[in-house]
Coordinates of C-alpha atoms in Angstrom, one line a residue:
Chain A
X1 CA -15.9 35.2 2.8
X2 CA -19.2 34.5 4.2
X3 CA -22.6 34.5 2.5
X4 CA -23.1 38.2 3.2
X5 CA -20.1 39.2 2.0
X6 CA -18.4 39.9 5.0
X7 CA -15.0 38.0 5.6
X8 CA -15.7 35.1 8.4
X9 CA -12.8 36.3 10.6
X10 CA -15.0 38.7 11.8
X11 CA -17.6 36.6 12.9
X12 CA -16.3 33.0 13.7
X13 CA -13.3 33.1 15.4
X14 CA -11.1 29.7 15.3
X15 CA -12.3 28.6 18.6
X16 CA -10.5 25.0 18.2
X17 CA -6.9 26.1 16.7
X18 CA -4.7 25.9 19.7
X19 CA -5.9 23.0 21.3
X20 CA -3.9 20.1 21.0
X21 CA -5.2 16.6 19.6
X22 CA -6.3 14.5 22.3
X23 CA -4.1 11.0 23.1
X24 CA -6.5 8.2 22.3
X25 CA -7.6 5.9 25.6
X26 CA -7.2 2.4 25.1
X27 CA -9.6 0.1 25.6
X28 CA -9.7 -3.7 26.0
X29 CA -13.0 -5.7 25.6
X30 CA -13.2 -9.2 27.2
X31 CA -9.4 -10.2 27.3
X32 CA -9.3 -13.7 28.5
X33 CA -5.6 -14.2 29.3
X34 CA -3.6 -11.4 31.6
X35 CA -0.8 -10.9 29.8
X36 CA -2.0 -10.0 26.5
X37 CA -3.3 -6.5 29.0
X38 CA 0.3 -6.6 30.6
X39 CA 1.5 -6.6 26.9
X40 CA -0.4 -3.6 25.7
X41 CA -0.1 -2.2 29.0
X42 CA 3.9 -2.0 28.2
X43 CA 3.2 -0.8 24.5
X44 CA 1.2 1.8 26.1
X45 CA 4.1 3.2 27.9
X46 CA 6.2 2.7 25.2
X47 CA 4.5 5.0 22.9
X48 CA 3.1 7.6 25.5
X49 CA -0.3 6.8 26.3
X50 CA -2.0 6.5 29.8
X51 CA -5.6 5.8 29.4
X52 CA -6.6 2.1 29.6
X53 CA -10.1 1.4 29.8
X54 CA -10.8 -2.6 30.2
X55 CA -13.9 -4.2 30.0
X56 CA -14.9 -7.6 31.7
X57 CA -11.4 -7.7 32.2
X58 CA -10.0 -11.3 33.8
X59 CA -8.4 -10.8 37.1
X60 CA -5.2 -8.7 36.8
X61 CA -2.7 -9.9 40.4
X62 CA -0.2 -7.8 41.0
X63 CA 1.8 -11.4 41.3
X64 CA 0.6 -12.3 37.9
X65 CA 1.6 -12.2 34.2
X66 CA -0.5 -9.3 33.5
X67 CA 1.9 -7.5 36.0
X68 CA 5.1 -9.7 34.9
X69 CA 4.4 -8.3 31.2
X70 CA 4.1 -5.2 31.7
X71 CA 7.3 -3.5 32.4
X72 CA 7.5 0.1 33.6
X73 CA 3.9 0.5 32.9
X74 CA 3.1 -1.8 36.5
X75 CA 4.0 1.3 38.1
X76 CA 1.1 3.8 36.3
X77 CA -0.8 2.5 33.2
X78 CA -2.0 -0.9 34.6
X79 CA -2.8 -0.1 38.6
X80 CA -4.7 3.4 36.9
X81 CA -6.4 1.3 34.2
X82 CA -10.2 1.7 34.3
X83 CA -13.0 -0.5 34.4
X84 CA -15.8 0.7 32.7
X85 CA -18.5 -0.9 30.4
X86 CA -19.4 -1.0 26.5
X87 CA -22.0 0.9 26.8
X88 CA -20.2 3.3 28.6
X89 CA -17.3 3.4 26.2
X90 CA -19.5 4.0 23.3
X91 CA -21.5 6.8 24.6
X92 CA -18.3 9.0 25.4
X93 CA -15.7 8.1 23.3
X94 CA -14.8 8.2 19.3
X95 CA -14.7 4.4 19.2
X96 CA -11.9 2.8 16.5
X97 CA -12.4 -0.6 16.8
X98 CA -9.2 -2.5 15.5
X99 CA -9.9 -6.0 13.4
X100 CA -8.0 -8.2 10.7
X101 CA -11.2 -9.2 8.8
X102 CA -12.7 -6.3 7.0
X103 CA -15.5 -6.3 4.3
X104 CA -14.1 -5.5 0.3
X105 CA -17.5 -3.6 -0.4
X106 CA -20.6 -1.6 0.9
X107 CA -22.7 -4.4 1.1
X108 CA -22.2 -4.4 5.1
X109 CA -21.1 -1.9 7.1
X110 CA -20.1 -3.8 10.0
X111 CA -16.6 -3.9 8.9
X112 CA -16.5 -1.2 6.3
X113 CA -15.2 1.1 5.4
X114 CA -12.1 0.9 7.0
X115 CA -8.8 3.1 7.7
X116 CA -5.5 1.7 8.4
X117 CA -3.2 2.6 11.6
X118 CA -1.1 4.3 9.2
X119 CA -3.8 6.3 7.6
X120 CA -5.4 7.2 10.7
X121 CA -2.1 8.6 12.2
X122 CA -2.5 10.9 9.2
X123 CA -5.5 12.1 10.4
X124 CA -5.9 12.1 13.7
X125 CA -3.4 14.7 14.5
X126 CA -5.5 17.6 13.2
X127 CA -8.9 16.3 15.2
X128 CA -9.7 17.0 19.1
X129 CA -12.3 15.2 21.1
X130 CA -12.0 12.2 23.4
X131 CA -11.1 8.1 21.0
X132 CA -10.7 5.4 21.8
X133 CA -8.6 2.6 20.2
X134 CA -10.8 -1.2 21.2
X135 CA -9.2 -3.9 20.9
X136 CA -11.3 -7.6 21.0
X137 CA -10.8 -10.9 22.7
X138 CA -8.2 -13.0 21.7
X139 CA -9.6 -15.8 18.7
X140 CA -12.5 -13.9 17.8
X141 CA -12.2 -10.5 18.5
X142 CA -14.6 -7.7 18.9
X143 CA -17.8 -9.4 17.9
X144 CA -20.2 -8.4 14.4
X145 CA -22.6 -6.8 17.2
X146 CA -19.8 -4.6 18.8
X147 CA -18.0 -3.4 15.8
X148 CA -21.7 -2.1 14.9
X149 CA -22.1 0.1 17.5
X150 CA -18.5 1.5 16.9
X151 CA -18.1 4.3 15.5
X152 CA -14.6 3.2 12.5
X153 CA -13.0 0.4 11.7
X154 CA -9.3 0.0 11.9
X155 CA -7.0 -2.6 10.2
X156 CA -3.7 -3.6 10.5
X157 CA -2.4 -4.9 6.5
X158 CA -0.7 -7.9 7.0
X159 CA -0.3 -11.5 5.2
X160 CA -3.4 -12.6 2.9
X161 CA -2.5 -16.0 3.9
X162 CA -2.4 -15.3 7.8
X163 CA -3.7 -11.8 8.4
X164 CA -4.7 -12.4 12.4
X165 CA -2.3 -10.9 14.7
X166 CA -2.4 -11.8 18.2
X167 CA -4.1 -9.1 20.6
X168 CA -0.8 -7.8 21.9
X169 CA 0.9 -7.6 18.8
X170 CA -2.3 -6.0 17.3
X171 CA -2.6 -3.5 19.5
X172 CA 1.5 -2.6 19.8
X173 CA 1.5 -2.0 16.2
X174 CA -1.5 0.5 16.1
X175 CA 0.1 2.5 19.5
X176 CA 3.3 2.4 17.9
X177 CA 1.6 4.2 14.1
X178 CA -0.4 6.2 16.2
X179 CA 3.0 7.2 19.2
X180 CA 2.5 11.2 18.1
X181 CA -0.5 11.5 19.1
X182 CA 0.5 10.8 22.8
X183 CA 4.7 11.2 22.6
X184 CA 4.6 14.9 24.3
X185 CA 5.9 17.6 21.6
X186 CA 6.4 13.9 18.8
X187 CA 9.4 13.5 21.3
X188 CA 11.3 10.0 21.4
X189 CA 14.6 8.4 22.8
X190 CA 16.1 9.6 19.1
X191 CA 17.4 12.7 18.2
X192 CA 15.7 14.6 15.8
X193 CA 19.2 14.9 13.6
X194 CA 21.0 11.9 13.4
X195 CA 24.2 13.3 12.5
X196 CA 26.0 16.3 10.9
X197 CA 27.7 15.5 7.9
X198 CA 31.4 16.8 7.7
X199 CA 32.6 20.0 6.2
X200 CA 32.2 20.2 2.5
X201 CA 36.6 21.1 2.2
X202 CA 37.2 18.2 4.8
X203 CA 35.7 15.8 2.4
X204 CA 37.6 17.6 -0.6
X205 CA 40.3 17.4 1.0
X206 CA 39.2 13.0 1.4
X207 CA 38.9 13.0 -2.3
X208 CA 42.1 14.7 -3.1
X209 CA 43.8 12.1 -0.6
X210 CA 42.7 9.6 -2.6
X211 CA 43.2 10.8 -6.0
X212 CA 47.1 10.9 -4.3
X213 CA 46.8 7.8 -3.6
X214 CA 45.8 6.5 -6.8
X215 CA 48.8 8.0 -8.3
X216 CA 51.2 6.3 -5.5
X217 CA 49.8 2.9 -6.4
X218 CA 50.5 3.4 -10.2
X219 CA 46.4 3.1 -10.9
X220 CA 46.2 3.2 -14.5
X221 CA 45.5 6.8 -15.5
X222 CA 42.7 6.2 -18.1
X223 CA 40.8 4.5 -15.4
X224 CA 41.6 7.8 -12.9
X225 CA 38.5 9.4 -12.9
X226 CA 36.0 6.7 -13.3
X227 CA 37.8 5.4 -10.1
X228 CA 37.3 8.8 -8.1
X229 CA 33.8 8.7 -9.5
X230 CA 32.7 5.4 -7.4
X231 CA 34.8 6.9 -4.4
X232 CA 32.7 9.9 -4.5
X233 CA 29.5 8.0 -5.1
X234 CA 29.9 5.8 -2.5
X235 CA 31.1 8.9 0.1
X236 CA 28.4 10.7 -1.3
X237 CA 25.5 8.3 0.0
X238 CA 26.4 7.8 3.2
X239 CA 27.1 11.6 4.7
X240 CA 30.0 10.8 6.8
X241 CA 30.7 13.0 9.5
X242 CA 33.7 14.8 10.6
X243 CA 35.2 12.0 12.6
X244 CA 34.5 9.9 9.9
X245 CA 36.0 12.0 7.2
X246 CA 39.1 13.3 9.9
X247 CA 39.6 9.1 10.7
X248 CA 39.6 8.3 6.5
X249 CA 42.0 11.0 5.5
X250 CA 44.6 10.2 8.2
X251 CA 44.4 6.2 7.2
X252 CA 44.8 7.4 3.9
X253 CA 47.2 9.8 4.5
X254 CA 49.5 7.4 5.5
X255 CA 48.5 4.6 3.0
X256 CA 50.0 6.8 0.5
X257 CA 52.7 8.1 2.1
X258 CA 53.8 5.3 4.6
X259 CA 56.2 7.2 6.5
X260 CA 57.0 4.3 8.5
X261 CA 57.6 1.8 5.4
X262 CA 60.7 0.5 5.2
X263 CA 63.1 1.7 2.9
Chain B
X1 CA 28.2 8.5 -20.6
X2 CA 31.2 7.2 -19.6
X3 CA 34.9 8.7 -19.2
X4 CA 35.7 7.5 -22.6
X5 CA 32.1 9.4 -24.6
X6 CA 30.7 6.3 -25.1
X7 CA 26.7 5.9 -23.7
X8 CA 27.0 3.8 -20.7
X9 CA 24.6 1.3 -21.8
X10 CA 26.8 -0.1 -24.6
X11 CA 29.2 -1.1 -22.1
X12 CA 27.3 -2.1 -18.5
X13 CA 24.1 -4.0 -19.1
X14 CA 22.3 -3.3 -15.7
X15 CA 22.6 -7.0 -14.6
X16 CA 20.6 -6.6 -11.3
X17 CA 17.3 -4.7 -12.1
X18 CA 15.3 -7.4 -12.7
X19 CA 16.0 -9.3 -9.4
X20 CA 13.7 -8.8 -7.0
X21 CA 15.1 -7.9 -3.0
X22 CA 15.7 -11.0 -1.1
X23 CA 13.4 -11.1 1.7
X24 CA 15.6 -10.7 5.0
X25 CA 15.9 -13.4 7.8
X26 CA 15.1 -13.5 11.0
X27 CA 17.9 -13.9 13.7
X28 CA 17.3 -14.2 17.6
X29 CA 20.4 -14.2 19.5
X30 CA 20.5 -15.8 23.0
X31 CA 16.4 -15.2 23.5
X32 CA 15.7 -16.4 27.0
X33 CA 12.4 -17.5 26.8
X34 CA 10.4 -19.9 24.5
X35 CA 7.4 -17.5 23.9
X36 CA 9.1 -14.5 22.6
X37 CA 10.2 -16.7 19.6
X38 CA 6.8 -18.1 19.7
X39 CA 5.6 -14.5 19.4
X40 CA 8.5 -13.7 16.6
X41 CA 7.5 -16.4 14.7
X42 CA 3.7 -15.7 15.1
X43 CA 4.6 -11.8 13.4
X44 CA 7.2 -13.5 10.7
X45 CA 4.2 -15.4 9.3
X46 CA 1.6 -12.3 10.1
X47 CA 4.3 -10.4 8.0
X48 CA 5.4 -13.1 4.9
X49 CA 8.7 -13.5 6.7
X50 CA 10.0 -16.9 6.6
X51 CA 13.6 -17.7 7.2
X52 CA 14.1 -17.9 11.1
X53 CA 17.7 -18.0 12.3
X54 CA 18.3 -18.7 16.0
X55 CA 21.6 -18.5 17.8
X56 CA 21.8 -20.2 21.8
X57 CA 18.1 -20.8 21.6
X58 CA 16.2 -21.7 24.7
X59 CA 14.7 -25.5 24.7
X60 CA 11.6 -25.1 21.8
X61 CA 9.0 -28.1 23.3
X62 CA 6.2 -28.7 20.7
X63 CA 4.3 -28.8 23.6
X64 CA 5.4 -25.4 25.7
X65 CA 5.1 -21.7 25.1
X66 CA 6.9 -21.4 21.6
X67 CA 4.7 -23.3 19.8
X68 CA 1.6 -22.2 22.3
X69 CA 2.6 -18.4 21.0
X70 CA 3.4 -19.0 17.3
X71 CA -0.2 -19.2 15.7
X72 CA 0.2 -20.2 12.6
X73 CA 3.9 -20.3 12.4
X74 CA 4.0 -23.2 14.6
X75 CA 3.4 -25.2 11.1
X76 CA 6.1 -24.0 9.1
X77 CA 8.1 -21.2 10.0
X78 CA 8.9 -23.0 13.7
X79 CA 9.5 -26.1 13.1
X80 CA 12.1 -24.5 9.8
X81 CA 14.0 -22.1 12.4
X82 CA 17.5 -23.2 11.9
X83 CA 19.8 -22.7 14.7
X84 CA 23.1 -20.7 14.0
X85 CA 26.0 -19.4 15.6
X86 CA 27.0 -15.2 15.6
X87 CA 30.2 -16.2 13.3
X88 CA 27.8 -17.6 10.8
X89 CA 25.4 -15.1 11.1
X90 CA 28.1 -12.1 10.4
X91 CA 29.7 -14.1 8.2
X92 CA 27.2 -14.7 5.8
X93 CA 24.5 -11.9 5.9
X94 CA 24.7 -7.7 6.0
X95 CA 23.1 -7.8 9.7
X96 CA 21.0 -5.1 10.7
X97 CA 20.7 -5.0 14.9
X98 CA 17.4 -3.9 16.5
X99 CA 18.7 -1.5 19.8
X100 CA 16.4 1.0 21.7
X101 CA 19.4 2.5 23.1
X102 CA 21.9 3.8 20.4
X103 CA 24.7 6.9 20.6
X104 CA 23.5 10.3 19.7
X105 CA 27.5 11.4 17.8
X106 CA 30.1 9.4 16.3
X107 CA 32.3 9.2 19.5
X108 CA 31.6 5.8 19.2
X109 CA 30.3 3.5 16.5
X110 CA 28.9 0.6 18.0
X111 CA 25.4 2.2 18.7
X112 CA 26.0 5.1 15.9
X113 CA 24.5 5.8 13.1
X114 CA 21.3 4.1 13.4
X115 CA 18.2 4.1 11.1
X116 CA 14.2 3.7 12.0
X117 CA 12.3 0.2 11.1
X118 CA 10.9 3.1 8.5
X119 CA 14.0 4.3 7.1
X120 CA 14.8 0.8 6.3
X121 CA 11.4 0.0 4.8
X122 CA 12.3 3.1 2.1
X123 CA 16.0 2.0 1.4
X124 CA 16.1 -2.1 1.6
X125 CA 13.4 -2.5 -1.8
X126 CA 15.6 -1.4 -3.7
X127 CA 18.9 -3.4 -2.5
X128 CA 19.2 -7.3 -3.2
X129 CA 21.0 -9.6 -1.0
X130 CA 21.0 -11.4 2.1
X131 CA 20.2 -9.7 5.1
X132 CA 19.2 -10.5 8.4
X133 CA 17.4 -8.8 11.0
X134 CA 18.9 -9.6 14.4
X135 CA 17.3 -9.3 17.5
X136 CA 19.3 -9.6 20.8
X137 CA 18.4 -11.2 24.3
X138 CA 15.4 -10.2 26.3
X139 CA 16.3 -7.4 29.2
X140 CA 19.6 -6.2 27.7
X141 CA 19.5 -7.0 24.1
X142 CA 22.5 -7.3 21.9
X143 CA 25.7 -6.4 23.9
X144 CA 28.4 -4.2 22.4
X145 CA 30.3 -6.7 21.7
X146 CA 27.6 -8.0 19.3
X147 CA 26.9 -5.2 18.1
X148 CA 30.0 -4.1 17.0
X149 CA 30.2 -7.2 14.6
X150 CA 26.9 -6.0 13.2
X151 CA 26.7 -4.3 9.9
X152 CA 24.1 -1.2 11.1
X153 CA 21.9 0.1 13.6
X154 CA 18.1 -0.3 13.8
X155 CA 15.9 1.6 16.6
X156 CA 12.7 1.9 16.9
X157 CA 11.5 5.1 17.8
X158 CA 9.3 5.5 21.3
X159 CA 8.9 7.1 24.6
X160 CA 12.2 9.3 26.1
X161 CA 10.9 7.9 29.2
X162 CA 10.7 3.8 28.3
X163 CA 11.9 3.2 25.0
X164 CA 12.9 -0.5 26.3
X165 CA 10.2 -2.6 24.0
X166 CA 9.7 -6.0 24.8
X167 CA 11.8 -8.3 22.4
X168 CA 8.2 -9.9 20.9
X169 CA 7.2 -6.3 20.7
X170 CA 10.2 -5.2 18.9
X171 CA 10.5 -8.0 16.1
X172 CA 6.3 -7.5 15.8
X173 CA 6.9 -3.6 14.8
X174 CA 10.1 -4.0 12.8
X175 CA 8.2 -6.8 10.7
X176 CA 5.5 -5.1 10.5
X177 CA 7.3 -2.0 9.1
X178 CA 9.3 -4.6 6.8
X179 CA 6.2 -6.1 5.5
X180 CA 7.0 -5.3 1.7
X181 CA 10.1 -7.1 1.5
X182 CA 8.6 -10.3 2.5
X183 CA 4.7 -10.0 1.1
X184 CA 4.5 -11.4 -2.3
X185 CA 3.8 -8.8 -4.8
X186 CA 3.3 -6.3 -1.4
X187 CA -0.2 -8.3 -1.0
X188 CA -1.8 -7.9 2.1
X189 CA -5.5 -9.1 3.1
X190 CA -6.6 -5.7 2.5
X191 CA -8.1 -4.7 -0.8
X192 CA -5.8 -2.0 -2.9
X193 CA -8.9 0.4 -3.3
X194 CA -10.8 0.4 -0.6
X195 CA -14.2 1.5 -2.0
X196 CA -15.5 3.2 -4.8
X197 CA -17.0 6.3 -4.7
X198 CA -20.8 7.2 -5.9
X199 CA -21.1 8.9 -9.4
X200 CA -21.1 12.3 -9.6
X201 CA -24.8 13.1 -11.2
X202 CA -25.9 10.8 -8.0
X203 CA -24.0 13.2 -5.3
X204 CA -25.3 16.2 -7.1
X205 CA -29.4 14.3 -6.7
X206 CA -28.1 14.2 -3.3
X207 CA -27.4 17.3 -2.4
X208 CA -30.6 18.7 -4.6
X209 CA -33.1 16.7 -2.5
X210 CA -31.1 18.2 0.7
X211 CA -32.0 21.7 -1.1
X212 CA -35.5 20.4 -1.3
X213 CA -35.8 19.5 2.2
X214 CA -34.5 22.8 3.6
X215 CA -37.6 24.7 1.4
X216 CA -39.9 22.0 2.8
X217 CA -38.6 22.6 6.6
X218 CA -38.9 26.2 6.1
X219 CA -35.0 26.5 6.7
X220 CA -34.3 30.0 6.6
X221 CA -33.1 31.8 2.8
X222 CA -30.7 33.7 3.9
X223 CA -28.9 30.7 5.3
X224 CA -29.9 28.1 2.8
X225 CA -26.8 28.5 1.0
X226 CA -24.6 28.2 3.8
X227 CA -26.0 25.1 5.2
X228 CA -25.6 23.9 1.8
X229 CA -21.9 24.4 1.7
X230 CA -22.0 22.2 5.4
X231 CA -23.6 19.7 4.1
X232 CA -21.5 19.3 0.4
X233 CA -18.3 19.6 3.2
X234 CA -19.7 17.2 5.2
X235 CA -20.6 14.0 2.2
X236 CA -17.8 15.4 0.6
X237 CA -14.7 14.4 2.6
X238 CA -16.3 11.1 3.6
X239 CA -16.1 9.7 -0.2
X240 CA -19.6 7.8 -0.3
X241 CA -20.3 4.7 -1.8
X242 CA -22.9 4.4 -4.6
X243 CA -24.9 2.2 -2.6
X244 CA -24.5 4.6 1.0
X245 CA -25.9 8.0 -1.7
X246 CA -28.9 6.0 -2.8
X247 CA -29.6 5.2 0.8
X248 CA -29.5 8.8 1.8
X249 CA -31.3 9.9 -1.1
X250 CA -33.9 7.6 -0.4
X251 CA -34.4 8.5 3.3
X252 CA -33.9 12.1 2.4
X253 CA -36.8 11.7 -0.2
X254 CA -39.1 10.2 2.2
X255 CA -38.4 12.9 5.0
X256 CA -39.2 15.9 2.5
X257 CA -42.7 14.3 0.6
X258 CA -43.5 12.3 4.2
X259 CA -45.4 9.9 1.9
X260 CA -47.3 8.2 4.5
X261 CA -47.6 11.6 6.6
X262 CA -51.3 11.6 8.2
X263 CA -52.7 14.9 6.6

């Protein structure tokens, strides 16, 4: 309900509900070597996204490692990626600018607060409006004056003792947290069910083949049903399919009976 | 209780709890070039990994791409790599093998059933013993033949269209995902609590001198309310710090009483 008493469905319609969350450009400030971009290039295409914005970029040959690194993504992400400049990037883009070295406190907000790539592939999903994932310059980077004019701060948890990732490995984690945001419909090479687990009188049927077999090798009765126990514990945990289950109880089958034993 | 009525705990002292999970190895079978172990060992020590087993390595010159790649690593975990052979390796650890191409039903069991780096990162806490992550040739990984000597399945999930990662790439996420086996205590450089948020009586000073600036803008009454619910929606999903409220407040104070306002 409103103020005036009148429910809000009547006056403000969700204008933003069935959009879908925009896929986050990428963008690459002052990489000096070319195949740290051929790198994320790749990761790019990996994971779905098709945005690269690079700026003062080194020169990218087609001959050259940025190319040699890139994999599939030679043939869109990297001859479509973007030059463009800072200020550019920060007046039309949701910046997230990705670092290892965060502050602990609110002293300085240069560095702070900051989300991980974990927690901002929570919420991302349920925003719309043109990001941007920067990445810095290998050794150093993105500079104390260009994480201030961005808008969050993104960190990638990792060793206390050694916490600075290389630029490619940096930014392949955050594209791989942040894949459903660009993999069309969450979609990947997997299927969404892994397997289907065998019929529940198939895997009876397992369990009493065992229980026969217990009996044909003279297993000690007292220790019987403890034994069927673990059989069904370990069975139980790993949701064996039908072949599976089928493949068991025929091994089994003849393990108790071995109709080709000699007599 | 066991078969027999008596409580369990008389009889089986839980002889493992107290272990903590052994920290899986590293294994890189056949790698063709010196800088994707450089890379591997650059994310083993970003991730607390340490044990770095390599079967049919390429030449590792202190002076070339390995070492140039390994950050870090090239001071411990490098130089400690110990070079095995597949027997070993299957031999004498559960091997898990990283594929981005596995089977989707159990027709066949050398790429079926698989898990995610994720599913692994919920289910190998809480198992001891050694394990080793194994990681096959760059262009066309571990071969069947491999992989049907391996002990299970790892893939990451990515793009339908290239879900081949780079071998760097690949170890880098799976590490990364892995992290808590291999961080002491689960440590990372980041802090556990982020920030803190401003006290309570301080939000609600907040918001009051908000209340006082709409009256002294003339901000109209019948939507005073209203823009007071934006404004507690807006502060209050962003969990301020004590020290970002008193800021506010301050600047919030100063724009309503415009101390030095020329009258």
């Amino acid at each position: 309900m409103s103020d005036d008493g009148k429910p809000d469905r009547d006056r403000t319609p969700p204008r933003t509900r069935t959009r879908t969350p925009t896929t986050p450009a990428v963008a690459v400030v002052d990489a000096q070597t070319p195949g740290n971009v051929g790198t994320i290039a790749r990761a790019m295409k990996n994971f779905g996204f098709e945005e690269l914005l690079l700026i003062d970029p080194p020169e990218l040959d087609p001959d050259g490692e940025a190319y040699g690194f890139a994999g599939h993504a030679r043939d869109d992400v990297l001859p479509n990626a973007v030059e463009t400049t800072f200020d550019d990037l920060v007046a039309n883009y949701h910046t997230i600018g990705c670092t290892a070295v965060t502050n602990e406190d609110d002293d300085n907000h240069v560095r702070f607060p900051f989300s991980t790539p974990a927690d901002l592939a929570e919420r991302l999903p349920a925003v719309d409006g043109p990001t941007a994932l920067v990445f810095g310059r290998e050794r150093v980077g993105l500079t104390n004056a260009e994480l201030a004019r961005i808008d969050e701060i993104c960190s990638i948890p990792a060793s206390e003792e050694y916490p600075a990732l290389n630029l490619g490995q940096a930014a392949t984690i955050t594209l791989y947290e942040l894949r459903e945001l660009a993999l069309e419909g969450g979609r990947t090479q997997l299927p969404d069910l892994e397997r289907v687990r065998a019929p529940e009188p198939l895997l009876e049927r397992l369990y009493d083949q065992w229980d026969d077999l217990l009996v044909e090798l003279n297993h000690p009765e007292e220790k019987r049903e403890k034994t069927m126990r673990m059989v069904r514990r370990v069975y139980g945990r790993v949701d064996l399919t039908e072949r599976e289950a089928t493949t068991f109880l025929g091994l089994l089958r003849r393990a108790t009976e071995r109709p080709d034993r000699k007599e």
